[in-house]
Short mmCIF file of C-alpha atoms in Angstrom, two decimals:
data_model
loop_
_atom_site.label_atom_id
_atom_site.label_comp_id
_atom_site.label_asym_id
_atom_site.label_seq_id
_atom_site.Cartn_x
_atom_site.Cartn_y
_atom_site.Cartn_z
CA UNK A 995 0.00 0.00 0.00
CA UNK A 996 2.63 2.31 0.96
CA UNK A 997 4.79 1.34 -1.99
CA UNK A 998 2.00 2.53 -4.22
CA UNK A 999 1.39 5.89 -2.97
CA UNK A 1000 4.80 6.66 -3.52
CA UNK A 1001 4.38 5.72 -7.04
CA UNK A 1002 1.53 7.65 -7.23
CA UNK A 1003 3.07 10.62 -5.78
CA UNK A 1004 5.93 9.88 -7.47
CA UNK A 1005 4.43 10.08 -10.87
CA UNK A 1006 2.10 13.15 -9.77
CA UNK A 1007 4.90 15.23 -8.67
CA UNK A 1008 6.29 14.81 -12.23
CA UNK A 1009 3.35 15.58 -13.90
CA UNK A 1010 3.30 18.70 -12.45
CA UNK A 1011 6.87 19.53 -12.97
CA UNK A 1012 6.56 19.27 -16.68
CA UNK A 1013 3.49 21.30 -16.67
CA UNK A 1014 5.52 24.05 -14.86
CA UNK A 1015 7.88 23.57 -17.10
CA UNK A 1016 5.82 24.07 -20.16
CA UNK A 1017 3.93 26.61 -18.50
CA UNK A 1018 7.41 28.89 -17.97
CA UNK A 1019 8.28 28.26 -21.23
CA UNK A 1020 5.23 29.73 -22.90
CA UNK A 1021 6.42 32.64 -20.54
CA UNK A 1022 9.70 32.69 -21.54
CA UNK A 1023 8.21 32.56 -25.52
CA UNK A 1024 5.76 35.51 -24.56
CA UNK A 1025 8.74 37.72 -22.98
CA UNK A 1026 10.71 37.23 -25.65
CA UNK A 1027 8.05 37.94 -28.56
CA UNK A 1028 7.90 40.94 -26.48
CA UNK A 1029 11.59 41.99 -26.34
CA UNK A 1030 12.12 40.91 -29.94
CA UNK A 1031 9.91 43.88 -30.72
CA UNK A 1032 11.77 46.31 -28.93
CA UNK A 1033 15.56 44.72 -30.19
CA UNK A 1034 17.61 45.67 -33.28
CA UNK A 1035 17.86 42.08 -34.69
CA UNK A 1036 15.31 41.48 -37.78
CA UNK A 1037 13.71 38.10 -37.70
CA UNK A 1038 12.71 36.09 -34.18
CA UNK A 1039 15.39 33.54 -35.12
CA UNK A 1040 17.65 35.46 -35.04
CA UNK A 1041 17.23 37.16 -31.95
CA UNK A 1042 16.28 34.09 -30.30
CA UNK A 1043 19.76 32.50 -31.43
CA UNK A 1044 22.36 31.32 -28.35
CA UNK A 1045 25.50 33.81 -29.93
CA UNK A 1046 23.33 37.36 -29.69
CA UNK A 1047 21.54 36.36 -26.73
CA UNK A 1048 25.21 36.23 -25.45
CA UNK A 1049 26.14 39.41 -26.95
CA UNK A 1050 23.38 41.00 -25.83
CA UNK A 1051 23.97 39.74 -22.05
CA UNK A 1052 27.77 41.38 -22.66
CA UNK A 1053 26.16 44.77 -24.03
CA UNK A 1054 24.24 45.40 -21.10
CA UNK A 1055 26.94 44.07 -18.63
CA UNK A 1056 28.85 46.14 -20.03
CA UNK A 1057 26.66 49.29 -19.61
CA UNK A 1058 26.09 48.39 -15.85
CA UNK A 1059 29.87 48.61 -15.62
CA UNK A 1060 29.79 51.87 -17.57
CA UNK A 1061 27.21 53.13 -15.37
CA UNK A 1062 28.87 52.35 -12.04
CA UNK A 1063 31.77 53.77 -12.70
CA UNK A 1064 30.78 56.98 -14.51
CA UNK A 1065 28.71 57.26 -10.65
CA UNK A 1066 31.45 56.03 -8.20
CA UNK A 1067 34.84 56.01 -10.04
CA UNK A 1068 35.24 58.46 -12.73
CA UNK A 1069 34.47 61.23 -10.09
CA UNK A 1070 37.83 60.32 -8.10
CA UNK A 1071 41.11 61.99 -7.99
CA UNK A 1072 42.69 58.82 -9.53
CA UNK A 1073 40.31 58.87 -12.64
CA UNK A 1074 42.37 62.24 -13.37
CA UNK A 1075 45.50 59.58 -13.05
CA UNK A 1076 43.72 57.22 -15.52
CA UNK A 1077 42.52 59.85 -18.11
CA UNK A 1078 46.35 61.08 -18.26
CA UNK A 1079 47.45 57.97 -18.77
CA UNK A 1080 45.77 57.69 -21.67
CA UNK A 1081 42.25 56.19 -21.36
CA UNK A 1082 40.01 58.75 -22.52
CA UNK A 1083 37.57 56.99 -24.04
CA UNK A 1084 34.67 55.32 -20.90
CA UNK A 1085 35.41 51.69 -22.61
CA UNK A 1086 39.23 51.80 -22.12
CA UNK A 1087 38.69 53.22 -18.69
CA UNK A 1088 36.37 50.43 -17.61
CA UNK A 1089 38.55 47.54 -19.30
CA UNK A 1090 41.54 49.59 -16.90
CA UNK A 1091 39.29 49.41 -13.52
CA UNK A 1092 37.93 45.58 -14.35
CA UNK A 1093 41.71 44.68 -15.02
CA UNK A 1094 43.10 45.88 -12.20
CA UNK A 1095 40.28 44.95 -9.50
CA UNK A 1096 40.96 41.12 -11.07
CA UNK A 1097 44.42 41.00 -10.71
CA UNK A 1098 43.78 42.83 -7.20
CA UNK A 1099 41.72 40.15 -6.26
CA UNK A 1100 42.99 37.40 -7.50
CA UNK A 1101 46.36 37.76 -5.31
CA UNK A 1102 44.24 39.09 -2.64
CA UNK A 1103 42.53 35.51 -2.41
CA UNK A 1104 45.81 33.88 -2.60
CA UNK A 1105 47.35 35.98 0.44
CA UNK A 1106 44.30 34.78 2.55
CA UNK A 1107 44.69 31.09 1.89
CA UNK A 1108 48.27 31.40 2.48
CA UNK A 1109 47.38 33.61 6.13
CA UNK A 1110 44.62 31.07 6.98
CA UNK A 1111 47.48 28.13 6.38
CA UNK A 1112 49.69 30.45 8.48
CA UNK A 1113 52.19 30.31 6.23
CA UNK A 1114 52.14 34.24 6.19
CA UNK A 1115 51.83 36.80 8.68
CA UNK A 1116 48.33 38.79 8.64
CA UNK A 1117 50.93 42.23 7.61
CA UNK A 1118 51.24 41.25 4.33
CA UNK A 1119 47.50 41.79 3.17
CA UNK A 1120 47.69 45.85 3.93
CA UNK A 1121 51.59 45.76 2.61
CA UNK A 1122 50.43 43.81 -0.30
CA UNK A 1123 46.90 47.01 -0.61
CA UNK A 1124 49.70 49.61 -0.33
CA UNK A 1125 52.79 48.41 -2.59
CA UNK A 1126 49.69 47.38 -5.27
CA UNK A 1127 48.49 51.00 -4.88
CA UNK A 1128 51.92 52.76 -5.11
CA UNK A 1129 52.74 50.15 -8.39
CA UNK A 1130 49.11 50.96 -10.14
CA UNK A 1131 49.87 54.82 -9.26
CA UNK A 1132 53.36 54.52 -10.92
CA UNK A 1133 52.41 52.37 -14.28
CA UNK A 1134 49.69 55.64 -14.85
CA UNK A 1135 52.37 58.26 -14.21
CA UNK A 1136 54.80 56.18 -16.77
CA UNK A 1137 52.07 55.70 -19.11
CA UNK A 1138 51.62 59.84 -18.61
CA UNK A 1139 55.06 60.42 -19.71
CA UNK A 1140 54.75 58.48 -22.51
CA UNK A 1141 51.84 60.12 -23.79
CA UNK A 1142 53.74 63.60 -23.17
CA UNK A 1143 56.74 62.78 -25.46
CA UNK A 1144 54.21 60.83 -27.94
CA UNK A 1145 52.60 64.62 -27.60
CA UNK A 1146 55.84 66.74 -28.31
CA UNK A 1147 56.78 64.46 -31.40
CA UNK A 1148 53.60 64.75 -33.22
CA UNK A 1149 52.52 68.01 -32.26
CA UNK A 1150 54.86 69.18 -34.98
CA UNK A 1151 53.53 67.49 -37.81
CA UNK A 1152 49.91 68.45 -36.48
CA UNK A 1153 51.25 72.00 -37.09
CA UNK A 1154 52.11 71.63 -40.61
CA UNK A 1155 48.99 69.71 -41.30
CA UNK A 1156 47.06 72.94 -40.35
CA UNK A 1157 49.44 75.30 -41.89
CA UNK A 1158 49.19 73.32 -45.22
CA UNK A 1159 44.88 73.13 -44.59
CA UNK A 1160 44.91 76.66 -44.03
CA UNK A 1161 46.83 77.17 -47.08
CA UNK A 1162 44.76 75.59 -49.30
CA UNK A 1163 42.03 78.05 -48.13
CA UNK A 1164 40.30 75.74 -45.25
CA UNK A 1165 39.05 77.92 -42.55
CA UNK A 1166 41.31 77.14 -39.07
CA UNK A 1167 38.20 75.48 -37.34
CA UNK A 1168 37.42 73.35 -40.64
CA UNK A 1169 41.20 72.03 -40.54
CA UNK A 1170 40.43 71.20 -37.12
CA UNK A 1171 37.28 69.24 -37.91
CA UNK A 1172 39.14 67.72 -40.92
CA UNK A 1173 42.67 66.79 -39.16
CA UNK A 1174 40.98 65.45 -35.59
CA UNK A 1175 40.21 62.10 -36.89
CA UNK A 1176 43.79 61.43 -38.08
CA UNK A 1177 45.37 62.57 -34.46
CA UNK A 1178 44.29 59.56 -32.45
CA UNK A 1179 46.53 57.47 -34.17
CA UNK A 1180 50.06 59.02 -33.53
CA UNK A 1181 48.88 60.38 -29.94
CA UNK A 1182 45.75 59.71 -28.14
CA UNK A 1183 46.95 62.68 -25.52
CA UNK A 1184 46.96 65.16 -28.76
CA UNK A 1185 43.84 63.90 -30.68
CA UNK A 1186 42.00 63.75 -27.22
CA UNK A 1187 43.11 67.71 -26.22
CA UNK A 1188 42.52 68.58 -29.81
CA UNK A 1189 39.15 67.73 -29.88
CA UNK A 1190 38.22 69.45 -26.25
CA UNK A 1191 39.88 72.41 -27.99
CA UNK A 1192 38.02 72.16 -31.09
CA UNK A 1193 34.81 71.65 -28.80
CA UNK A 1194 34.96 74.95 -26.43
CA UNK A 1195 36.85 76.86 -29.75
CA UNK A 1196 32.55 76.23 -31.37
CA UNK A 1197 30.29 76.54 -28.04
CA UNK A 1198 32.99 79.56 -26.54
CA UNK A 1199 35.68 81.92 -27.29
CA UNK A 1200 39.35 81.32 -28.46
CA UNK A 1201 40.87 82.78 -24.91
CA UNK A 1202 39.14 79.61 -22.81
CA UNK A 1203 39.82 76.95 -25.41
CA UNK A 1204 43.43 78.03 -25.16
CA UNK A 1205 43.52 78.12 -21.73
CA UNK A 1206 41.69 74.72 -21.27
CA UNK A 1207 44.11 72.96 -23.25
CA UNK A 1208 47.41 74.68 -21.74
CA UNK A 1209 45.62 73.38 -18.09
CA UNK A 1210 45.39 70.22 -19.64
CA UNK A 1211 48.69 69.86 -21.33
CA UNK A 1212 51.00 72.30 -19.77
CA UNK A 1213 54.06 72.42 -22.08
CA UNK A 1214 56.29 75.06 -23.95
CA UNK A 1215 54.87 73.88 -27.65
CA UNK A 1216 50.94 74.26 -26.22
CA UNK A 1217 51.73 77.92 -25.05
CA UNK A 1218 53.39 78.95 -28.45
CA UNK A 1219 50.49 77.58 -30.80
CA UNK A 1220 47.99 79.50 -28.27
CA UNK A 1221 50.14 82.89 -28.49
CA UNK A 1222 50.60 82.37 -32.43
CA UNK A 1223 46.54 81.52 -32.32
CA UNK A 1224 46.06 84.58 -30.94
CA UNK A 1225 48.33 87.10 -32.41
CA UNK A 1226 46.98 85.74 -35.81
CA UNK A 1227 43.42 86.38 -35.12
CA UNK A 1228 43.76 89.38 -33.43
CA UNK A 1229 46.11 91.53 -35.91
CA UNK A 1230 45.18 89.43 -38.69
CA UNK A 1231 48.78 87.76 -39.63
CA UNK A 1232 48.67 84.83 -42.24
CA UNK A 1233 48.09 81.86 -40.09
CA UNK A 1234 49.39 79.30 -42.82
CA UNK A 1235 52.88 80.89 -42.46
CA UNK A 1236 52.75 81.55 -38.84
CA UNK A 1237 52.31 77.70 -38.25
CA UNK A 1238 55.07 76.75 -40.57
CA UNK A 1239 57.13 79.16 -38.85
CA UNK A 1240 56.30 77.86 -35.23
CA UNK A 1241 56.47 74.25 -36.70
CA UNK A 1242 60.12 75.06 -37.71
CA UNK A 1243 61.11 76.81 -34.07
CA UNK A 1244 59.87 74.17 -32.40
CA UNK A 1245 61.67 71.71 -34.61
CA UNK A 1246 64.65 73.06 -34.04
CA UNK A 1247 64.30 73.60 -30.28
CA UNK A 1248 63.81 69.54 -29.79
CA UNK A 1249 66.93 69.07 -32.46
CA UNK A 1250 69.03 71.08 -29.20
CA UNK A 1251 67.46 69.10 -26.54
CA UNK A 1252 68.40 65.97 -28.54
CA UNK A 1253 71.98 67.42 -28.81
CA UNK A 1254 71.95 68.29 -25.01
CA UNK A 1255 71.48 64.81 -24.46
CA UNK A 1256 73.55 63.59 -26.59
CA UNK A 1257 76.43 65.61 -25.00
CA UNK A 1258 75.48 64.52 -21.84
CA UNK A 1259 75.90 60.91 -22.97
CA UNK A 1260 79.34 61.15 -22.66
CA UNK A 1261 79.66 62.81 -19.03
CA UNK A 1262 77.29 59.59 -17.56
CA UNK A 1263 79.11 57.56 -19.26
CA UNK A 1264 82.39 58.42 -18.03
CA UNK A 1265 81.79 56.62 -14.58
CA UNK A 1266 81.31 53.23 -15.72
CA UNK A 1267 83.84 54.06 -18.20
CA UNK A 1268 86.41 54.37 -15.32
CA UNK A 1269 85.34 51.33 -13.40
CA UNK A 1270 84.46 48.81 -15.91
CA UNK A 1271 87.04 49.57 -18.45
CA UNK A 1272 89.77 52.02 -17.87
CA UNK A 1273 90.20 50.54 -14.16
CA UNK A 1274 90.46 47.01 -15.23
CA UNK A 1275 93.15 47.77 -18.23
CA UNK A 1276 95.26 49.75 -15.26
CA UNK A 1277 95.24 46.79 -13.11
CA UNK A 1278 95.56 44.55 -15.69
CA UNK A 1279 98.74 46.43 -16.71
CA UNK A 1280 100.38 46.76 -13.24
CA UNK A 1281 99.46 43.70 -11.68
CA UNK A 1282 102.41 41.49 -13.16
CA UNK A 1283 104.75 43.78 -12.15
CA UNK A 1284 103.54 44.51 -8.92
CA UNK A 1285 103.44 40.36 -8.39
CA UNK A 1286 106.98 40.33 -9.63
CA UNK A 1287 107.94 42.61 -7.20
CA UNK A 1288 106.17 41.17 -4.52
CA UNK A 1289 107.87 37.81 -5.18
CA UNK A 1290 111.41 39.41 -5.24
CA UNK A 1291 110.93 41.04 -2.03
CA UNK A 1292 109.75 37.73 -0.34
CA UNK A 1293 113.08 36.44 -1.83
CA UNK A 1294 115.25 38.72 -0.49
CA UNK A 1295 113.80 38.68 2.93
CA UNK A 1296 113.95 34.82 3.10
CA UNK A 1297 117.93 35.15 1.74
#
């Protein structure tokens, strides 16, 4: 008797699973009918298909991500860090964050196993906060310094890209619109303060786009191109030929630093010069006959 209850319940319970089943599935069918009319894909097939149900579950993932930072990170002081480094753009910046909070992690989990096997002292998880801190703080700033000299090189041929737009009779914000797209790829630093400058230069006036992007890339170059801006707009110079001339000044002045350096080449150098070579070729010289004498000495002493 009790055998076939079971049976019975048995067999009832998964009568009604199915029908749950089925039931969530028309659901499921209805939902999607309904979000297949609000989605970019074509047919139901194809929106229905395994690889952009996927894609779509990475798309809005992904915005989540974008939306949590843009609210809790990018409003930092060591967003400013990131953005200098060179990830302008809110995908870069999030693919930065996610990186680094992985890697963070992962060794963070690893330091706790090894401190609950007390195999390492409890210190090491704040040591291990800190010296990851300092070491993300310092790839950013060397990342920074490489977009600065990527900056100084190109800047250059940026100026005789406008100077030979302008000459062809392109107004100077139409060389702008025309020359942004092509900065991005020799600098990020240059294409990404080129087009904030471009941006204020068309919603306000010349004096705050040149002083937004000399607070945003404070060098010698940026402060030349805004005086030469300036001067030619205001006493009505040919702009062409003032750009080719500042091109060629500022040319020249990074031919001098390159000398400098070169000349200074030899004055580091001549330390390890002394020590490794010139110190070595002295002992190497003297030492027989210093040994030679030596053993003479000895000689005569034991005679």
């Amino acid at each position: 008797m009790i055998k076939a209850i079971s049976i019975i319940c048995f067999a009832a319970g998964i009568l009604v699973f199915f029908l749950i089943v089925r039931k969530q599935k028309v659901e499921e069918e209805y939902y999607d009918r309904f979000y297949f009319i609000v989605s970019k894909h074509n047919t139901f097939s194809e929106y229905i298909k395994l690889s952009n149900k996927l894609r779509d579950a990475f798309i809005y993932v992904r915005a989540r991500l974008y939306k949590f930072n843009e609210k809790y990170l990018f409003k930092t002081q060591f967003h400013n860090l990131v953005l200098k480094a060179g990830y302008y753009k809110t995908g870069e910046a999030t693919l930065f964050y996610l990186i680094a909070s992985i890697v963070y992690l992962i060794v963070l989990i690893v330091l706790v196993i090894k401190v609950l096997s007390a195999s390492v002292s409890v210190a090491s998880l704040p040591c291990f906060s800190i010296v990851y801190y300092i070491a993300v703080k310092f790839y950013l700033e060397r990342k920074h310094m490489q977009e600065i000299r990527k900056f100084r090189t190109n800047f250059i041929y940026f100026l005789d890209l406008m100077a030979t737009c302008i000459k062809t009779g392109m107004t100077f914000n139409a060389s702008l619109d025309v020359i942004l797209p092509l900065l991005h790829r020799f600098s990020p630093l240059l294409g990404h303060s080129m087009q904030d400058f471009s941006n204020t230069l068309k919603y306000a006036s010349l004096d705050e786009a040149c002083d937004r992007i000399y607070q945003e890339v404070p060098l010698t170059e940026v402060q030349e191109f805004n005086a030469t801006v300036k001067n030619s707009i205001q006493f009505g110079t040919g702009m062409s030929s003032s750009l080719q001339t500042l091109a060629m000044e500022i040319r020249q002045f990074h031919f001098i630093e390159t000398e400098e350096k070169i000349g200074a080449v030899n004055a580091k150098m001549g330390i390890p010069l002394i020590l490794f070579i010139m110190f070595p070729v002295i002992v190497e010289i003297i030492a027989p006959g210093l040994l030679r004498a030596m053993q003479n000495m000895s000689l005569d002493m034991i005679s």
